[in-house]
Amino acid sequence: MTTFRAAVLQMRSGIDPNENAERFADLVEQAVAADADYIQSPEMTNLVQRDRDDLMAKIRSQTDDPVARTASRLAKAHGVHIHLGSIAVALEDGRVANRALVFGPDGDVLARYDKIHMFDVDLDNGESWRESRTYRPGEDAVVVPMAFGEAQARMGLAICYDMRFPHLFREEALLGADILTAPAAFTRQTGMAHWHVLLRARAIENGAYVLAAAQGGRHDDGRETYGHSIIIGPWGDVLAEVVGDEPGIAVADIDTGLSADVRAKVPNLRNARDFRAGRRIVQVGAGASLETERGE
């Protein structure tokens, strides 16, 4: 078989990492009962807390985090892959990593990814976010090979705000990723406007599955997140979704051969041309030269 079953978890994480670990475990058990082989949780599974002092007092190292320890235990107990969409991890330099972890069926970490793009924005509703004040951005794109029996896949890792930067997903696709991931804690305002559009676009332009677990609802720290955890096929079709912002799971079967079929029909990766460097860029407008060389 070239298929496996994926589940995305929708959570409403609070300010207590131990309570969040219990909520996470309950949803994992629901996904296991639905015969999921791969289970993804949202961004900030372990703690959703805007207060920096409280966050710094509660977070732990990767090995000591209660959610990470729970994920390792459950992956091994059930023989499944568990992808922590992200947890806040204390670093030795006093900063924090927004870190995704993928656990194999033996409970060991297969891959980790630190969120690259920091959510530094000012929204129309008065919300202001400066992730860069607390979090250290990652530097590396990560693609991890995964096996589900005979089904083989290559999964590209990303987190939330990363989805607004299509070049990251394109690079992962060029590295062989046929499944792209974007676990998130999207704000309600940005989610209503952009969530489905961005995720379907990333799927369509790369001919890849997109799996995005989400936080949803009003959290202990007062923020409101959009929810709508979703699984999208490589043609851009929605295969499963937790409609709304309540906790729950969405499950879909993933055909690991479908991405190649879609890419053969619409060969975006093969036909793409690179205009980032070394090509002539034509500028039109007042004060602009007609042609410039962009060589660096």
Tab-separated table of C-alpha atoms in Angstrom:
chain	number	residue	atom	x	y	z
A	1	MET	CA	0.000	0.000	0.000
A	2	THR	CA	1.122	3.543	-0.717
A	3	THR	CA	-1.281	5.152	1.725
A	4	PHE	CA	-1.170	6.067	5.384
A	5	ARG	CA	-3.638	7.807	7.662
A	6	ALA	CA	-2.864	11.267	9.009
A	7	ALA	CA	-4.527	13.133	11.847
A	8	VAL	CA	-4.231	16.799	12.773
A	9	LEU	CA	-5.120	17.801	16.320
A	10	GLN	CA	-6.910	21.013	17.233
A	11	MET	CA	-6.113	22.280	20.716
A	12	ARG	CA	-6.750	25.221	22.997
A	13	SER	CA	-3.525	25.180	24.949
A	14	GLY	CA	-3.432	27.148	28.180
A	15	ILE	CA	-0.716	28.446	30.480
A	16	ASP	CA	0.026	25.179	32.325
A	17	PRO	CA	2.356	22.831	30.381
A	18	ASN	CA	1.334	19.793	32.428
A	19	GLU	CA	-2.367	20.352	31.763
A	20	ASN	CA	-1.583	20.870	28.095
A	21	ALA	CA	0.286	17.561	28.049
A	22	GLU	CA	-2.858	15.844	29.330
A	23	ARG	CA	-5.056	17.529	26.707
A	24	PHE	CA	-2.564	16.568	24.030
A	25	ALA	CA	-2.514	12.947	25.213
A	26	ASP	CA	-6.322	12.737	25.097
A	27	LEU	CA	-6.376	13.917	21.479
A	28	VAL	CA	-3.561	11.552	20.521
A	29	GLU	CA	-5.604	8.659	21.899
A	30	GLN	CA	-8.559	9.795	19.769
A	31	ALA	CA	-6.322	9.824	16.702
A	32	VAL	CA	-4.937	6.376	17.508
A	33	ALA	CA	-8.506	5.086	17.872
A	34	ALA	CA	-9.131	6.452	14.351
A	35	ASP	CA	-6.179	4.338	13.099
A	36	ALA	CA	-3.885	7.289	12.421
A	37	ASP	CA	-0.279	6.447	11.524
A	38	TYR	CA	0.890	10.067	11.713
A	39	ILE	CA	-0.389	12.573	14.275
A	40	GLN	CA	0.358	16.301	14.198
A	41	SER	CA	-0.295	18.802	16.985
A	42	PRO	CA	-0.448	22.610	16.618
A	43	GLU	CA	2.114	25.303	17.238
A	44	MET	CA	2.796	25.944	20.939
A	45	THR	CA	1.295	22.671	22.086
A	46	ASN	CA	2.986	23.006	25.459
A	47	LEU	CA	2.156	26.616	26.350
A	48	VAL	CA	0.223	29.577	24.964
A	49	GLN	CA	1.290	32.541	27.069
A	50	ARG	CA	1.933	36.157	26.038
A	51	ASP	CA	3.443	37.127	29.404
A	52	ARG	CA	7.171	36.693	28.831
A	53	ASP	CA	8.134	36.361	32.493
A	54	ASP	CA	5.579	33.626	33.111
A	55	LEU	CA	6.558	31.836	29.909
A	56	MET	CA	10.246	31.898	30.829
A	57	ALA	CA	9.456	30.558	34.293
A	58	LYS	CA	7.490	27.595	32.942
A	59	ILE	CA	9.323	26.363	29.867
A	60	ARG	CA	11.961	23.646	30.039
A	61	SER	CA	14.657	22.153	27.857
A	62	GLN	CA	13.584	19.879	25.034
A	63	THR	CA	14.304	16.716	27.013
A	64	ASP	CA	12.500	17.947	30.139
A	65	ASP	CA	9.382	19.364	28.516
A	66	PRO	CA	6.264	17.440	29.651
A	67	VAL	CA	4.625	17.527	26.214
A	68	ALA	CA	7.769	16.272	24.474
A	69	ARG	CA	8.102	13.468	27.005
A	70	THR	CA	4.441	12.562	26.506
A	71	ALA	CA	4.843	12.550	22.718
A	72	SER	CA	7.833	10.224	22.910
A	73	ARG	CA	6.012	7.848	25.242
A	74	LEU	CA	2.834	7.721	23.169
A	75	ALA	CA	4.667	7.327	19.859
A	76	LYS	CA	6.462	4.281	21.235
A	77	ALA	CA	3.404	2.861	22.998
A	78	HIS	CA	1.261	2.999	19.851
A	79	GLY	CA	3.927	2.558	17.183
A	80	VAL	CA	3.009	5.799	15.394
A	81	HIS	CA	4.739	8.951	14.194
A	82	ILE	CA	3.949	11.991	16.333
A	83	HIS	CA	4.802	15.447	15.059
A	84	LEU	CA	4.739	18.117	17.741
A	85	GLY	CA	3.813	21.160	15.671
A	86	SER	CA	5.915	23.139	18.087
A	87	ILE	CA	6.796	23.637	21.712
A	88	ALA	CA	8.526	26.559	23.389
A	89	VAL	CA	11.991	25.317	24.386
A	90	ALA	CA	14.397	27.058	26.774
A	91	LEU	CA	17.835	27.623	25.231
A	92	GLU	CA	21.169	28.042	26.964
A	93	ASP	CA	21.533	31.644	25.781
A	94	GLY	CA	18.387	32.678	27.671
A	95	ARG	CA	16.213	32.848	24.582
A	96	VAL	CA	13.503	30.485	23.388
A	97	ALA	CA	13.131	28.224	20.367
A	98	ASN	CA	9.750	27.704	18.728
A	99	ARG	CA	10.597	24.091	17.893
A	100	ALA	CA	8.879	21.320	15.977
A	101	LEU	CA	9.791	17.734	16.846
A	102	VAL	CA	9.006	14.575	14.902
A	103	PHE	CA	9.033	11.335	16.895
A	104	GLY	CA	9.282	7.942	15.240
A	105	PRO	CA	7.427	4.785	16.300
A	106	ASP	CA	10.332	3.917	18.608
A	107	GLY	CA	9.822	7.155	20.535
A	108	ASP	CA	13.074	8.721	19.333
A	109	VAL	CA	13.336	12.135	17.691
A	110	LEU	CA	13.602	11.817	13.903
A	111	ALA	CA	13.861	15.526	13.164
A	112	ARG	CA	13.600	18.961	14.680
A	113	TYR	CA	12.899	22.329	13.113
A	114	ASP	CA	13.076	25.805	14.657
A	115	LYS	CA	10.651	28.382	13.257
A	116	ILE	CA	12.527	30.637	10.862
A	117	HIS	CA	10.205	33.599	10.343
A	118	MET	CA	9.268	35.622	13.415
A	119	PHE	CA	5.729	37.003	13.729
A	120	ASP	CA	6.486	40.711	14.177
A	121	VAL	CA	3.281	42.476	13.104
A	122	ASP	CA	0.764	45.202	13.958
A	123	LEU	CA	-2.825	44.291	13.094
A	124	ASP	CA	-5.805	46.556	12.426
A	125	ASN	CA	-7.641	45.330	15.526
A	126	GLY	CA	-4.891	46.646	17.802
A	127	GLU	CA	-3.048	43.363	18.263
A	128	SER	CA	0.719	43.730	18.164
A	129	TRP	CA	3.167	40.819	18.174
A	130	ARG	CA	6.965	40.778	18.455
A	131	GLU	CA	8.120	37.165	18.528
A	132	SER	CA	11.700	38.243	17.872
A	133	ARG	CA	11.910	39.779	21.359
A	134	THR	CA	11.652	36.341	22.937
A	135	TYR	CA	12.338	33.720	20.288
A	136	ARG	CA	15.537	32.907	18.442
A	137	PRO	CA	14.781	32.250	14.765
A	138	GLY	CA	15.903	29.044	13.166
A	139	GLU	CA	18.149	28.944	10.115
A	140	ASP	CA	17.636	25.597	8.392
A	141	ALA	CA	14.885	24.220	6.193
A	142	VAL	CA	14.193	20.611	7.168
A	143	VAL	CA	12.878	17.724	5.080
A	144	VAL	CA	12.532	14.385	6.843
A	145	PRO	CA	12.024	10.998	5.124
A	146	MET	CA	9.301	8.919	6.750
A	147	ALA	CA	8.109	5.354	6.225
A	148	PHE	CA	4.643	4.025	6.994
A	149	GLY	CA	4.993	0.384	6.067
A	150	GLU	CA	5.365	0.384	2.283
A	151	ALA	CA	4.272	4.010	2.042
A	152	GLN	CA	7.282	6.314	1.746
A	153	ALA	CA	7.070	10.079	2.142
A	154	ARG	CA	9.311	13.103	2.508
A	155	MET	CA	7.906	15.755	4.810
A	156	GLY	CA	8.866	19.420	4.835
A	157	LEU	CA	8.635	21.164	8.197
A	158	ALA	CA	7.414	24.704	8.846
A	159	ILE	CA	5.500	26.554	11.557
A	160	CYS	CA	2.633	29.064	11.308
A	161	TYR	CA	3.944	32.423	9.995
A	162	ASP	CA	6.394	30.500	7.790
A	163	MET	CA	3.463	29.749	5.474
A	164	ARG	CA	3.541	33.363	4.246
A	165	PHE	CA	6.980	32.767	2.706
A	166	PRO	CA	6.439	30.515	-0.307
A	167	HIS	CA	10.136	30.186	-1.129
A	168	LEU	CA	10.619	28.043	2.000
A	169	PHE	CA	7.986	25.576	0.855
A	170	ARG	CA	9.333	25.626	-2.709
A	171	GLU	CA	12.844	24.802	-1.491
A	172	GLU	CA	11.461	21.913	0.546
A	173	ALA	CA	9.528	20.660	-2.470
A	174	LEU	CA	12.693	20.843	-4.576
A	175	LEU	CA	14.406	18.774	-1.886
A	176	GLY	CA	11.798	16.089	-2.508
A	177	ALA	CA	9.073	16.930	-0.001
A	178	ASP	CA	5.691	15.637	-1.153
A	179	ILE	CA	4.034	16.581	2.139
A	180	LEU	CA	4.349	20.096	3.570
A	181	THR	CA	3.392	20.966	7.129
A	182	ALA	CA	2.311	24.216	8.756
A	183	PRO	CA	1.076	23.662	12.327
A	184	ALA	CA	-0.090	27.007	13.628
A	185	ALA	CA	-1.601	29.307	16.227
A	186	PHE	CA	-3.112	31.749	13.726
A	187	THR	CA	-4.885	34.767	15.176
A	188	ARG	CA	-8.615	34.922	14.554
A	189	GLN	CA	-8.289	38.066	12.416
A	190	THR	CA	-5.554	36.756	10.125
A	191	GLY	CA	-7.093	33.296	10.022
A	192	MET	CA	-10.459	34.509	8.783
A	193	ALA	CA	-8.747	36.408	5.980
A	194	HIS	CA	-5.821	34.214	4.991
A	195	TRP	CA	-5.735	30.685	6.497
A	196	HIS	CA	-7.412	28.655	3.773
A	197	VAL	CA	-6.049	30.794	0.941
A	198	LEU	CA	-2.418	30.490	2.019
A	199	LEU	CA	-2.511	26.779	2.743
A	200	ARG	CA	-4.298	25.858	-0.477
A	201	ALA	CA	-1.860	28.037	-2.421
A	202	ARG	CA	1.153	26.266	-0.896
A	203	ALA	CA	-0.402	22.919	-1.849
A	204	ILE	CA	-1.294	23.935	-5.409
A	205	GLU	CA	1.944	25.671	-6.349
A	206	ASN	CA	4.046	22.732	-5.111
A	207	GLY	CA	1.748	19.834	-5.981
A	208	ALA	CA	2.031	18.626	-2.394
A	209	TYR	CA	-0.163	17.674	0.526
A	210	VAL	CA	-0.388	20.323	3.249
A	211	LEU	CA	-1.131	19.301	6.843
A	212	ALA	CA	-1.835	22.052	9.365
A	213	ALA	CA	-2.920	21.434	12.950
A	214	ALA	CA	-4.139	24.573	14.702
A	215	GLN	CA	-4.867	26.213	18.006
A	216	GLY	CA	-8.458	27.408	18.301
A	217	GLY	CA	-10.621	29.556	20.573
A	218	ARG	CA	-10.002	31.967	23.436
A	219	HIS	CA	-6.935	31.066	25.498
A	220	ASP	CA	-6.027	31.683	29.128
A	221	ASP	CA	-3.777	34.598	28.145
A	222	GLY	CA	-6.634	36.327	26.325
A	223	ARG	CA	-5.627	35.708	22.736
A	224	GLU	CA	-8.066	34.250	20.233
A	225	THR	CA	-6.917	31.754	17.625
A	226	TYR	CA	-8.676	30.672	14.471
A	227	GLY	CA	-8.703	26.875	14.567
A	228	HIS	CA	-9.791	25.084	11.367
A	229	SER	CA	-7.101	22.382	11.501
A	230	ILE	CA	-6.915	21.064	7.969
A	231	ILE	CA	-5.547	18.476	5.544
A	232	ILE	CA	-5.254	19.573	1.904
A	233	GLY	CA	-4.479	17.422	-1.124
A	234	PRO	CA	-1.863	18.240	-3.790
A	235	TRP	CA	-4.584	19.479	-6.147
A	236	GLY	CA	-5.641	22.007	-3.498
A	237	ASP	CA	-8.756	20.157	-2.370
A	238	VAL	CA	-9.702	20.085	1.313
A	239	LEU	CA	-9.663	16.451	2.448
A	240	ALA	CA	-10.504	16.965	6.126
A	241	GLU	CA	-11.052	19.900	8.464
A	242	VAL	CA	-12.020	20.661	12.035
A	243	VAL	CA	-14.598	23.304	11.160
A	244	GLY	CA	-14.581	26.029	13.808
A	245	ASP	CA	-12.343	26.593	16.814
A	246	GLU	CA	-13.302	23.809	19.239
A	247	PRO	CA	-10.753	21.084	20.116
A	248	GLY	CA	-10.956	17.942	18.011
A	249	ILE	CA	-9.244	15.962	15.269
A	250	ALA	CA	-9.400	15.737	11.479
A	251	VAL	CA	-8.318	12.551	9.722
A	252	ALA	CA	-7.573	11.717	6.082
A	253	ASP	CA	-5.811	9.000	4.105
A	254	ILE	CA	-2.654	10.195	2.345
A	255	ASP	CA	-1.711	8.568	-0.980
A	256	THR	CA	2.044	9.018	-1.257
A	257	GLY	CA	1.938	8.555	-5.022
A	258	LEU	CA	-0.603	11.290	-5.686
A	259	SER	CA	1.854	14.168	-5.449
A	260	ALA	CA	3.949	12.719	-8.281
A	261	ASP	CA	0.813	12.301	-10.395
A	262	VAL	CA	-0.213	15.927	-9.865
A	263	ARG	CA	3.299	17.190	-10.574
A	264	ALA	CA	3.357	15.223	-13.824
A	265	LYS	CA	0.136	16.915	-14.948
A	266	VAL	CA	1.114	20.414	-13.844
A	267	PRO	CA	4.937	20.429	-13.607
A	268	ASN	CA	5.399	23.616	-11.589
A	269	LEU	CA	8.682	22.497	-10.078
A	270	ARG	CA	10.195	21.575	-13.433
A	271	ASN	CA	8.955	24.650	-15.279
A	272	ALA	CA	9.865	27.228	-12.632
A	273	ARG	CA	12.560	29.793	-13.426
A	274	ASP	CA	14.723	31.390	-10.761
A	275	PHE	CA	14.652	35.187	-10.675
A	276	ARG	CA	16.297	35.579	-7.282
A	277	ALA	CA	19.844	36.010	-8.559
A	278	GLY	CA	21.840	36.267	-11.731
A	279	ARG	CA	18.930	37.110	-14.041
A	280	ARG	CA	17.969	40.364	-15.745
A	281	ILE	CA	15.184	42.249	-13.972
A	282	VAL	CA	13.196	44.799	-15.964
A	283	GLN	CA	11.964	47.779	-13.949
A	284	VAL	CA	9.235	50.057	-15.250
A	285	GLY	CA	8.281	53.354	-13.661
A	286	ALA	CA	9.369	56.887	-12.923
A	287	GLY	CA	13.003	57.090	-11.982
A	288	ALA	CA	13.697	53.453	-12.740
A	289	SER	CA	16.150	52.324	-15.350
A	290	LEU	CA	14.603	50.045	-17.929
A	291	GLU	CA	16.948	47.172	-17.249
A	292	THR	CA	19.162	46.274	-14.313
A	293	GLU	CA	21.331	43.308	-13.608
A	294	ARG	CA	20.674	41.485	-10.354
A	295	GLY	CA	23.764	39.444	-9.711
A	296	GLU	CA	23.908	39.006	-5.945
